[in-house]
Coordinates of C-alpha atoms and ligand atoms in Angstrom, one line a residue:
X1 CA 122.2 121.3 84.0
X2 CA 123.0 117.7 84.8
X3 CA 119.9 117.1 86.8
X4 CA 117.7 118.2 83.9
X5 CA 118.6 114.9 82.1
X6 CA 116.2 112.0 82.2
X7 CA 117.3 108.9 84.0
X8 CA 117.6 106.0 81.5
X9 CA 118.8 103.4 83.9
X10 CA 116.0 101.0 84.9
X11 CA 113.6 102.2 82.2
X12 CA 111.7 99.3 80.7
X13 CA 112.5 98.6 77.0
X14 CA 109.1 99.6 75.6
X15 CA 109.4 103.0 77.3
X16 CA 113.0 103.3 76.1
X17 CA 111.9 102.7 72.5
X18 CA 109.3 105.4 72.8
X19 CA 111.8 107.8 74.3
X20 CA 114.3 107.0 71.5
X21 CA 111.7 107.5 68.8
X22 CA 110.9 110.9 70.2
X23 CA 114.5 111.8 69.7
X24 CA 114.4 110.6 66.1
X25 CA 116.5 107.5 66.8
X26 CA 115.8 104.2 65.1
X27 CA 113.8 101.8 67.2
X28 CA 116.5 99.1 67.2
X29 CA 118.9 101.5 68.9
X30 CA 117.0 101.1 72.1
X31 CA 117.6 97.4 72.2
X32 CA 121.3 98.0 71.4
X33 CA 121.6 100.4 74.3
X34 CA 119.6 98.0 76.5
X35 CA 122.1 95.2 75.8
X36 CA 125.1 97.5 76.6
X37 CA 123.5 98.4 79.9
X38 CA 122.1 95.1 81.1
X39 CA 124.1 92.5 79.3
X40 CA 127.5 94.1 79.3
X41 CA 127.1 96.5 82.3
X42 CA 128.5 99.4 80.2
X43 CA 127.3 102.7 81.6
X44 CA 129.1 105.1 79.3
X45 CA 127.4 106.1 76.0
X46 CA 130.8 106.7 74.5
X47 CA 131.7 103.0 74.9
X48 CA 128.6 101.9 73.0
X49 CA 130.6 101.2 69.9
X50 CA 127.8 100.2 67.6
X51 CA 126.2 103.6 67.9
X52 CA 127.3 106.5 65.7
X53 CA 129.2 109.4 67.3
X54 CA 126.2 111.7 66.8
X55 CA 123.8 109.3 68.4
X56 CA 126.1 108.8 71.4
X57 CA 126.3 112.6 71.8
X58 CA 122.5 113.0 71.6
X59 CA 122.0 110.3 74.2
X60 CA 124.6 111.8 76.5
X61 CA 122.9 115.1 76.3
X62 CA 119.5 113.7 76.9
X63 CA 119.9 110.9 79.5
X64 CA 121.8 110.2 82.7
X65 CA 122.9 106.8 83.7
X66 CA 122.8 106.4 87.5
X67 CA 125.5 103.7 87.8
X68 CA 128.0 106.1 86.3
X69 CA 127.0 108.8 88.8
X70 CA 127.3 106.9 92.0
X71 CA 130.6 106.9 93.7
X72 CA 132.1 104.0 95.7
X73 CA 133.3 106.0 98.7
X74 CA 134.4 103.0 100.8
X75 CA 135.2 99.4 100.0
X76 CA 135.9 96.7 102.5
X77 CA 137.1 93.2 101.6
X78 CA 136.8 90.3 104.0
X79 CA 140.1 88.5 104.8
X80 CA 138.8 85.4 103.1
X81 CA 138.0 87.3 99.9
X82 CA 134.4 86.1 99.8
X83 CA 132.6 89.2 100.9
X84 CA 132.9 92.7 99.6
X85 CA 131.1 95.6 101.1
X86 CA 130.8 98.9 99.5
X87 CA 129.4 102.3 100.5
X88 CA 127.8 104.0 97.5
X89 CA 127.3 107.7 97.5
X90 CA 124.2 108.8 95.5
X91 CA 124.1 112.0 93.5
X92 CA 122.2 113.7 96.4
X93 CA 124.9 112.8 98.9
X94 CA 123.1 110.0 100.6
X95 CA 125.2 106.9 101.2
X96 CA 124.0 103.4 101.0
X97 CA 125.6 100.0 101.8
X98 CA 125.7 97.0 99.4
X99 CA 127.3 93.7 100.0
X100 CA 128.5 91.1 97.5
X101 CA 128.9 87.6 98.7
X102 CA 130.7 84.8 96.8
X103 CA 129.0 81.5 97.6
X104 CA 129.8 78.1 96.1
X105 CA 126.6 78.4 93.9
X106 CA 127.4 81.9 92.7
X107 CA 127.3 85.5 93.6
X108 CA 124.7 87.1 95.7
X109 CA 124.1 90.7 96.5
X110 CA 122.5 92.2 99.6
X111 CA 120.8 95.5 98.6
X112 CA 119.5 98.4 100.7
X113 CA 115.9 99.5 100.1
X114 CA 116.1 102.8 101.9
X115 CA 118.8 105.3 102.8
X116 CA 118.6 104.9 106.6
X117 CA 115.7 103.2 108.4
X118 CA 112.8 104.3 110.5
X119 CA 112.1 101.1 112.4
X120 CA 114.4 101.7 115.3
X121 CA 115.3 98.1 116.1
X122 CA 117.4 98.3 119.2
X123 CA 120.3 96.2 117.9
X124 CA 120.6 97.7 114.4
X125 CA 122.8 100.5 113.2
X126 CA 120.8 101.4 110.1
X127 CA 118.8 104.1 111.7
X128 CA 121.6 105.7 113.6
X129 CA 122.4 108.6 111.4
X130 CA 120.8 110.7 108.7
X131 CA 117.3 111.1 107.5
X132 CA 115.4 108.2 105.9
X133 CA 114.5 108.3 102.3
X134 CA 113.1 105.6 100.0
X135 CA 115.4 104.5 97.2
X136 CA 114.2 104.6 93.7
X137 CA 114.0 101.4 91.6
X138 CA 117.0 102.6 89.6
X139 CA 119.0 103.1 92.9
X140 CA 118.1 99.5 94.0
X141 CA 119.1 98.1 90.5
X142 CA 122.3 100.1 90.5
X143 CA 123.5 98.2 93.6
X144 CA 123.3 95.0 91.7
X145 CA 124.8 96.4 88.5
X146 CA 127.9 98.0 90.0
X147 CA 128.9 94.4 91.0
X148 CA 127.8 93.0 87.6
X149 CA 130.1 95.5 86.0
X150 CA 133.0 94.3 88.1
X151 CA 132.2 90.6 87.5
X152 CA 131.6 91.0 83.8
X153 CA 135.2 90.7 82.7
X154 CA 135.4 87.3 84.6
X155 CA 132.3 86.2 82.7
X156 CA 130.3 86.2 85.9
X157 CA 127.2 87.9 87.1
X158 CA 125.0 88.2 90.2
X159 CA 122.6 85.3 90.4
X160 CA 120.9 86.0 93.8
X161 CA 119.5 89.2 95.4
X162 CA 118.5 89.6 99.0
X163 CA 116.7 92.7 100.1
X164 CA 118.3 92.6 103.5
X165 CA 120.4 95.7 103.6
X166 CA 119.4 99.0 105.3
X167 CA 115.8 100.0 105.3
X168 CA 112.4 98.3 105.4
X169 CA 111.5 97.1 102.0
X170 CA 107.7 96.9 102.7
X171 CA 107.7 100.6 103.3
X172 CA 109.2 101.1 99.8
X173 CA 107.1 98.4 98.2
X174 CA 106.6 99.8 94.7
X175 CA 110.3 100.6 94.0
X176 CA 111.6 97.3 95.6
X177 CA 109.2 95.1 93.5
X178 CA 109.7 97.1 90.4
X179 CA 113.5 96.6 90.7
X180 CA 113.1 92.9 91.4
X181 CA 110.8 92.4 88.4
X182 CA 113.3 94.3 86.3
X183 CA 116.1 92.0 87.5
X184 CA 113.9 89.0 86.6
X185 CA 113.7 89.8 82.8
X186 CA 115.7 87.4 80.7
X187 CA 117.2 90.4 78.8
X188 CA 117.8 92.2 82.1
X189 CA 119.8 90.4 84.8
X190 CA 117.9 87.1 84.3
X191 CA 117.6 86.4 88.0
X192 CA 114.9 83.9 88.9
X193 CA 112.3 84.9 91.5
X194 CA 113.2 81.9 93.6
X195 CA 116.7 83.5 94.0
X196 CA 115.3 86.7 95.4
X197 CA 114.4 87.2 99.1
X198 CA 112.7 90.1 100.7
X199 CA 113.2 90.5 104.4
X200 CA 110.7 92.4 106.5
X201 CA 110.5 93.4 110.2
X202 CA 106.8 92.4 110.0
X203 CA 104.8 95.1 108.1
X204 CA 101.7 93.0 107.5
X205 CA 100.1 95.1 104.7
X206 CA 103.4 94.6 102.8
X207 CA 103.3 90.9 103.2
X208 CA 99.7 90.9 102.0
X209 CA 100.6 93.0 98.9
X210 CA 103.5 90.6 98.2
X211 CA 101.0 87.7 98.3
X212 CA 98.7 89.5 95.9
X213 CA 101.6 90.0 93.5
X214 CA 101.8 86.3 93.2
X215 CA 105.5 86.0 92.3
X216 CA 107.6 83.2 93.8
X217 CA 109.9 85.5 95.7
X218 CA 111.1 84.2 99.0
X219 CA 109.9 85.9 102.2
X220 CA 112.0 86.4 105.3
X221 CA 110.7 87.7 108.5
X222 CA 112.9 89.3 111.2
X223 CA 111.3 87.8 114.3
X224 CA 114.1 88.0 116.9
X225 CA 111.7 87.5 119.9
X226 CA 108.5 85.7 120.7
X227 CA 107.6 87.4 124.0
X228 CA 105.5 90.5 123.5
X229 CA 107.3 92.7 126.0
X230 CA 110.7 91.8 124.7
X231 CA 109.8 92.2 121.1
X232 CA 108.2 95.6 121.8
X233 CA 111.5 96.6 123.4
X234 CA 113.8 95.2 120.6
X235 CA 111.5 96.0 117.7
X236 CA 109.0 98.8 118.2
X237 CA 107.2 97.8 115.0
X238 CA 105.7 95.0 117.2
X239 CA 103.4 97.5 118.8
X240 CA 101.7 98.1 115.5
X241 CA 102.0 94.6 114.1
X242 CA 102.2 92.0 116.8
X243 CA 104.4 89.1 115.9
X244 CA 101.7 86.4 116.1
X245 CA 99.7 88.3 113.4
X246 CA 102.9 88.6 111.4
X247 CA 103.5 84.9 111.6
X248 CA 99.9 84.3 110.4
X249 CA 100.3 86.7 107.4
X250 CA 103.7 85.0 106.5
X251 CA 102.1 81.6 106.8
X252 CA 99.4 82.7 104.4
X253 CA 102.1 83.8 102.0
X254 CA 103.9 80.5 102.3
X255 CA 100.7 78.5 101.7
X256 CA 99.7 80.6 98.7
X257 CA 103.1 80.1 97.0
X258 CA 104.1 76.7 98.4
X259 CA 107.3 78.2 99.7
X260 CA 108.8 78.2 103.1
X261 CA 109.2 81.4 105.1
X262 CA 112.6 82.0 106.7
X263 CA 112.3 83.5 110.2
X264 CA 115.5 85.3 111.2
X265 CA 116.2 85.1 114.9
X266 CA 119.2 87.1 116.2
X267 CA 120.6 85.6 119.3
X268 CA 121.3 88.2 121.9
X269 CA 123.1 86.9 125.0
X270 CA 120.8 86.9 128.1
X271 CA 117.9 88.5 126.2
X272 CA 116.2 86.1 123.9
X273 CA 118.4 83.0 124.0
X274 CA 117.0 81.0 126.9
X275 CA 115.6 77.4 126.6
X276 CA 112.2 78.9 127.2
X277 CA 112.6 81.2 124.3
X278 CA 113.6 78.3 122.1
X279 CA 110.6 76.3 123.2
X280 CA 108.2 79.2 122.7
X281 CA 109.6 79.8 119.2
X282 CA 109.1 76.2 118.3
X283 CA 105.6 76.4 119.6
X284 CA 104.7 79.3 117.4
X285 CA 106.3 77.8 114.3
X286 CA 105.0 74.2 114.8
X287 CA 103.3 72.9 111.7
X288 CA 104.2 76.0 109.8
X289 CA 106.0 76.2 106.4
X290 CA 108.9 77.7 108.2
X291 CA 112.6 77.5 108.7
X292 CA 114.6 79.4 111.3
X293 CA 117.9 81.2 110.6
X294 CA 119.7 81.8 113.9
X295 CA 122.0 84.7 113.7
X296 CA 124.6 85.3 116.4
X297 CA 124.3 89.1 116.7
X298 CA 126.9 91.4 115.4
X299 CA 127.6 92.9 118.8
X300 CA 126.6 96.5 119.5
X301 CA 128.4 96.9 122.8
X302 CA 127.2 100.4 123.4
X303 CA 123.7 99.1 123.5
X304 CA 124.5 96.1 125.6
X305 CA 124.0 93.4 122.9
X306 CA 126.4 90.5 122.9
X307 CA 126.7 87.1 121.4
X308 CA 125.8 84.0 123.3
X309 CA 128.6 81.5 123.6
X310 CA 128.8 78.5 121.3
X311 CA 127.3 76.1 123.8
X312 CA 124.2 78.3 124.3
X313 CA 123.7 78.7 120.5
X314 CA 124.0 74.9 120.0
X315 CA 121.5 74.3 122.8
X316 CA 119.0 76.8 121.4
X317 CA 119.4 75.1 118.0
X318 CA 119.0 71.6 119.4
X319 CA 115.7 72.5 121.2
X320 CA 114.3 73.7 117.9
X321 CA 115.5 70.7 116.0
X322 CA 114.1 68.3 118.7
X323 CA 110.7 69.9 118.1
X324 CA 111.1 69.3 114.4
X325 CA 111.6 72.9 113.4
X326 CA 113.9 73.3 110.5
X327 CA 116.7 75.5 111.8
X328 CA 120.3 76.5 111.0
X329 CA 122.8 78.8 112.4
X330 CA 123.7 81.4 109.8
X331 CA 127.0 80.9 108.1
X332 CA 128.8 84.1 108.8
X333 CA 130.4 86.0 106.1
X334 CA 132.4 89.1 106.3
X335 CA 132.2 89.6 110.1
X336 CA 135.7 91.1 110.0
X337 CA 134.3 93.9 107.8
X338 CA 131.3 94.6 109.9
X339 CA 128.7 93.4 107.5
X340 CA 125.8 94.2 109.8
X341 CA 123.1 96.5 108.7
X342 CA 124.1 100.1 108.6
X343 CA 127.4 99.8 110.5
X344 CA 129.5 101.1 107.6
X345 CA 127.1 103.9 106.7
X346 CA 126.8 104.9 110.3
X347 CA 130.6 105.1 110.7
X348 CA 130.9 107.1 107.5
X349 CA 128.1 109.6 108.4
X350 CA 129.6 110.0 111.9
X351 CA 132.8 111.2 110.3
X352 CA 131.2 113.9 108.1
Ligands
SAH1 N1 114.0 95.8 107.5 C1 114.2 94.5 107.1 C2 115.5 94.3 106.3 C3 116.8 94.9 106.8 S1 117.5 94.2 108.2 C4 114.1 93.5 108.2 O1 114.0 93.9 109.3 O2 114.1 92.3 107.9 C5 118.2 92.7 107.7 C6 118.5 91.8 108.9 O3 119.7 92.2 109.6 C7 117.3 91.8 109.8 O4 117.0 90.5 110.2 C8 117.9 92.5 111.0 O5 117.2 92.3 112.1 C9 119.4 92.1 111.0 N2 120.3 92.9 111.8 C10 120.2 94.2 112.1 N3 121.2 94.5 113.0 C11 121.9 93.4 113.3 C12 123.0 93.1 114.1 N4 123.6 94.0 114.9 N5 123.4 91.8 114.1 C13 122.8 90.8 113.3 N6 121.8 91.1 112.5 C14 121.3 92.3 112.5

């Protein structure tokens, strides 16, 4: 019976007003429920104290609220207390990872866009187990709101969202951007577009669609290699969308919105971390509205991926900087809890 109910979470207010009217409820009830959901992060109709008992009962029978149905099946806290990673089990049994990070400027959440991933990047754990399915907008929003609910008593809420968890957001374009637009609403999570980042492995039509949307959302591109053979090997997506074309599409996005693109570059010892790689990278990004985020890989020993030593990382960085490419080494958070894509999910699935 449960799955006969209509999902209310993530429904835009005008639709909610119509749905409430169809039930014979007063129109202003929709706004009240909306505030409980998105201002107070309350996902239990019975706790919505300004509704009558009868109204609460009617809503409970008619609608489901996804955040109340997901289960946190694992939770890991980093030793420094700044990063929390949870594994959420969806009603259909799929598990997805979400990470909360406490920065000095506020809280940011890294959401997954798909359960699993189909991109088969050699160094990534996201696609290791389980079939891939797109997440719905409600499932993406829920990842933010489970943390909002936990932060609410402290008077805090999430102020930044990065779509950098498991999955390829450009292959689930509609749901991802619907969720981000929902989070943007002042009466929703009130998160500014500038505080949202979508990271892609380089699906060019997605970058073009994002440009057409015209919202000031930040774009990140997972580059990781600038030699065709190596990138084909590390990221098979390169065979369909060669990286030079990806950079051109990303640059067009940057120019249209006046915003820099962040190029993520995982450093893999002995693979893509040579001086020549750094010089090539600088060559490709020269005069572009670009910054490079160097990420010492979260090692995947079974696949032969290791971190370069500190000296190598610094040399790579200095080559970029000498060539006037804006570059930083990613501040690492939660390494002790394996916050790399898909690692928690993979270990959970492996146990089932
Ligand atoms: N599909 C999107 C978003 C998910 S991956 C994309 O490719 O951008 C988010 C980031 O984590 C990507 O840059 C990805 O390459 C990186 N990543 C995956 N596995 C990693 C690992 N073992 N160590 C460090 N970063 C990793």
